Amino acid sequence: MQAFLVSTGLVALAEIGDKTQLLALVLASRFRRPWAIIAGILVATLANHALAGAAGRWASTFLMSHIDPNWIRWGLAAGFVAMAGWTLIPDKLDDDDKPPKSSAGAFMTTLITFFLVEIGDKTQVATVALAARYPDLVAVVAGTTLGMMLANAPIVLLGHKLADRLPTGGVRYTAAACFLLLGIYLAMGSGPITG
């Protein structure tokens, strides 16, 4: 349960102001089909985070059999501290990230664009790290996916009204603090590192 709750909370906070959240806002404005967009975000996130989680579990298992667990602990701790710093940097949606004009419809455009934009994004990197940290891959992927949905579904449903009122600076600092605390927690030797 801890893996699910930590994954949900960290990703929901990290997603505030992230470029995929900005993409959700652009998609909502362009298509005005909120349920199709939300479904596309859900499927894209599940696929992307399942792959990221599998990579994290594989890396953890591989590393546990080849490297001293203390080095892995320090590496994960450093990764979470780096995520704290990365979370403080506001994202911008590049022209390359904006959904193309397409006849594929809201669902397919969202699915493809969201999946591609999420590659290498901080929430995907967080999913890799969380899957390396926690042995329950299903809980991690379910938690990170729920975190993405908690952050993006309201944006799609409420659009500009909500986006203008979110205290993104405060949320970014809170997310950074959570990543930093998790990094410190690992660095202090708390919690098992399992392969």
Coordinates of C-alpha atoms in Angstrom, one line a residue:
M1 CA 0.0 0.0 0.0
Q2 CA 2.9 2.3 0.7
A3 CA 4.2 2.0 -2.8
F4 CA 0.8 2.9 -4.2
L5 CA 0.3 5.9 -2.0
V6 CA 3.8 7.3 -2.4
S7 CA 3.6 6.8 -6.2
T8 CA 0.2 8.5 -6.4
G9 CA 1.2 11.5 -4.2
L10 CA 4.6 12.1 -5.8
V11 CA 3.4 11.9 -9.4
A12 CA 0.3 14.0 -8.7
L13 CA 2.4 16.8 -7.3
A14 CA 5.2 16.5 -9.9
E15 CA 2.6 16.7 -12.7
I16 CA 1.3 20.2 -11.6
G17 CA 2.7 22.6 -14.2
D18 CA 4.4 19.8 -16.1
K19 CA 4.4 19.9 -19.9
T20 CA 2.0 16.9 -20.1
Q21 CA -0.5 18.9 -18.0
L22 CA -0.1 21.8 -20.4
L23 CA -0.7 19.3 -23.2
A24 CA -3.9 18.2 -21.5
L25 CA -5.1 21.8 -21.5
V26 CA -4.2 22.3 -25.2
L27 CA -6.1 19.1 -26.1
A28 CA -9.1 20.1 -24.1
S29 CA -9.1 23.5 -25.8
R30 CA -8.7 22.0 -29.3
F31 CA -11.1 19.1 -29.2
R32 CA -13.7 19.9 -26.4
R33 CA -14.3 16.2 -25.9
P34 CA -13.2 15.8 -22.3
W35 CA -14.1 12.1 -21.8
A36 CA -12.3 11.0 -24.9
I37 CA -9.2 13.1 -23.9
I38 CA -9.3 11.6 -20.3
A39 CA -9.5 8.1 -21.8
G40 CA -6.6 8.8 -24.1
I41 CA -4.5 10.1 -21.2
L42 CA -5.4 7.1 -19.1
V43 CA -4.4 4.5 -21.8
A44 CA -1.2 6.5 -22.7
T45 CA -0.2 6.8 -19.1
L46 CA -0.8 3.1 -18.3
A47 CA 1.2 2.0 -21.3
N48 CA 4.0 4.5 -20.7
H49 CA 4.3 3.9 -17.0
A50 CA 4.0 0.1 -17.3
L51 CA 7.1 0.3 -19.6
A52 CA 8.9 2.7 -17.3
G53 CA 8.0 0.6 -14.2
A54 CA 9.2 -2.6 -15.9
A55 CA 12.5 -0.8 -16.8
G56 CA 12.8 0.3 -13.1
R57 CA 12.2 -3.3 -11.8
W58 CA 14.6 -4.8 -14.3
A59 CA 17.3 -2.3 -13.4
S60 CA 16.7 -2.9 -9.7
T61 CA 16.8 -6.7 -10.2
F62 CA 19.9 -6.5 -12.4
L63 CA 21.7 -4.1 -10.1
M64 CA 20.9 -6.1 -7.0
S65 CA 22.7 -9.1 -8.4
H66 CA 25.7 -7.1 -9.5
I67 CA 26.2 -4.2 -7.2
D68 CA 26.3 -3.7 -3.4
P69 CA 22.8 -2.7 -2.2
N70 CA 24.3 0.3 -0.4
W71 CA 25.4 1.8 -3.7
I72 CA 21.9 1.2 -5.1
R73 CA 20.4 3.0 -2.1
W74 CA 22.8 6.0 -2.6
G75 CA 22.0 6.0 -6.3
L76 CA 18.3 6.0 -5.8
A77 CA 18.6 8.7 -3.1
A78 CA 20.6 10.9 -5.4
G79 CA 18.0 10.3 -8.1
F80 CA 15.2 11.4 -5.9
V81 CA 17.2 14.5 -4.8
A82 CA 17.8 15.3 -8.5
M83 CA 14.1 14.9 -9.2
A84 CA 13.5 17.5 -6.4
G85 CA 15.6 20.0 -8.3
W86 CA 14.1 19.1 -11.7
T87 CA 10.6 19.6 -10.2
L88 CA 11.4 23.2 -9.4
I89 CA 12.0 24.0 -13.1
P90 CA 8.7 25.1 -14.7
D91 CA 7.9 23.3 -18.0
K92 CA 6.8 24.9 -21.3
L93 CA 5.1 23.1 -24.1
D94 CA 7.2 23.3 -27.2
D95 CA 5.7 23.5 -30.6
D96 CA 7.0 20.0 -31.3
D97 CA 4.9 18.8 -28.3
K98 CA 1.6 20.3 -29.4
P99 CA -0.8 17.8 -31.0
P100 CA -0.9 17.9 -34.8
K101 CA -4.0 18.7 -36.7
S102 CA -5.5 15.2 -37.2
S103 CA -8.5 13.4 -38.3
A104 CA -7.8 10.7 -35.8
G105 CA -10.1 12.2 -33.3
A106 CA -9.7 13.3 -29.7
F107 CA -8.9 9.8 -28.2
M108 CA -6.3 8.7 -30.7
T109 CA -4.6 12.1 -30.9
T110 CA -4.4 12.3 -27.1
L111 CA -3.2 8.7 -26.8
I112 CA -0.4 9.1 -29.3
T113 CA 0.7 12.6 -28.3
F114 CA 0.5 12.1 -24.6
F115 CA 2.5 8.8 -24.8
L116 CA 5.2 10.5 -26.9
V117 CA 5.4 13.6 -24.8
E118 CA 5.6 11.6 -21.6
I119 CA 8.8 9.8 -22.8
G120 CA 11.7 11.2 -20.7
D121 CA 9.4 13.4 -18.7
K122 CA 9.9 13.8 -15.0
T123 CA 6.9 11.7 -14.1
Q124 CA 8.2 8.8 -16.3
V125 CA 11.6 9.1 -14.7
A126 CA 9.9 9.1 -11.3
T127 CA 8.1 6.0 -12.2
V128 CA 11.4 4.2 -13.1
A129 CA 12.9 5.3 -9.8
L130 CA 9.8 4.3 -7.8
A131 CA 9.7 0.9 -9.4
A132 CA 13.3 0.4 -8.6
R133 CA 12.6 1.4 -5.0
Y134 CA 9.4 -0.6 -4.4
P135 CA 9.1 -4.3 -5.3
D136 CA 5.3 -4.1 -6.1
L137 CA 5.3 -3.0 -9.8
V138 CA 1.5 -3.1 -10.1
A139 CA 1.1 -0.8 -7.1
V140 CA 3.7 1.6 -8.5
V141 CA 2.2 1.8 -12.0
A142 CA -1.4 2.0 -10.5
G143 CA -0.2 4.8 -8.2
T144 CA 1.7 6.8 -10.8
T145 CA -1.2 6.4 -13.3
L146 CA -3.7 7.6 -10.6
G147 CA -1.4 10.5 -9.8
M148 CA -1.4 11.5 -13.5
M149 CA -5.2 11.3 -13.7
L150 CA -5.7 13.3 -10.5
A151 CA -3.5 16.1 -11.9
N152 CA -4.8 16.0 -15.5
A153 CA -8.5 15.1 -15.4
P154 CA -9.5 18.3 -13.6
I155 CA -7.5 20.3 -16.2
V156 CA -9.4 18.6 -19.0
L157 CA -12.8 19.0 -17.4
L158 CA -12.4 22.6 -16.1
G159 CA -9.9 23.9 -18.6
H160 CA -8.7 27.5 -18.2
K161 CA -10.8 28.2 -15.2
L162 CA -8.8 25.9 -13.0
A163 CA -5.4 26.3 -14.7
D164 CA -5.3 30.0 -13.9
R165 CA -6.1 29.4 -10.2
L166 CA -3.6 26.6 -9.5
P167 CA -0.8 27.8 -7.2
T168 CA 1.8 26.0 -9.4
G169 CA 4.8 27.5 -7.7
G170 CA 3.6 26.3 -4.3
V171 CA 2.8 22.8 -5.7
R172 CA 6.2 22.6 -7.4
Y173 CA 7.9 23.4 -4.1
T174 CA 5.8 20.8 -2.3
A175 CA 6.6 18.1 -4.9
A176 CA 10.3 19.0 -4.7
A177 CA 10.2 18.7 -0.9
C178 CA 8.5 15.2 -1.2
F179 CA 11.2 14.0 -3.6
L180 CA 13.9 15.5 -1.4
L181 CA 12.5 13.8 1.7
L182 CA 12.3 10.5 -0.1
G183 CA 15.9 10.9 -1.1
I184 CA 17.0 11.7 2.4
Y185 CA 14.9 8.8 3.7
L186 CA 16.8 6.4 1.4
A187 CA 20.2 8.0 2.1
M188 CA 19.7 7.5 5.8
G189 CA 19.3 3.8 5.2
S190 CA 15.5 3.7 5.9
G191 CA 13.4 1.2 4.2
P192 CA 14.4 -1.9 2.3
I193 CA 16.0 -1.9 -1.1
T194 CA 14.8 -5.1 -2.7
G195 CA 15.4 -6.7 -6.0

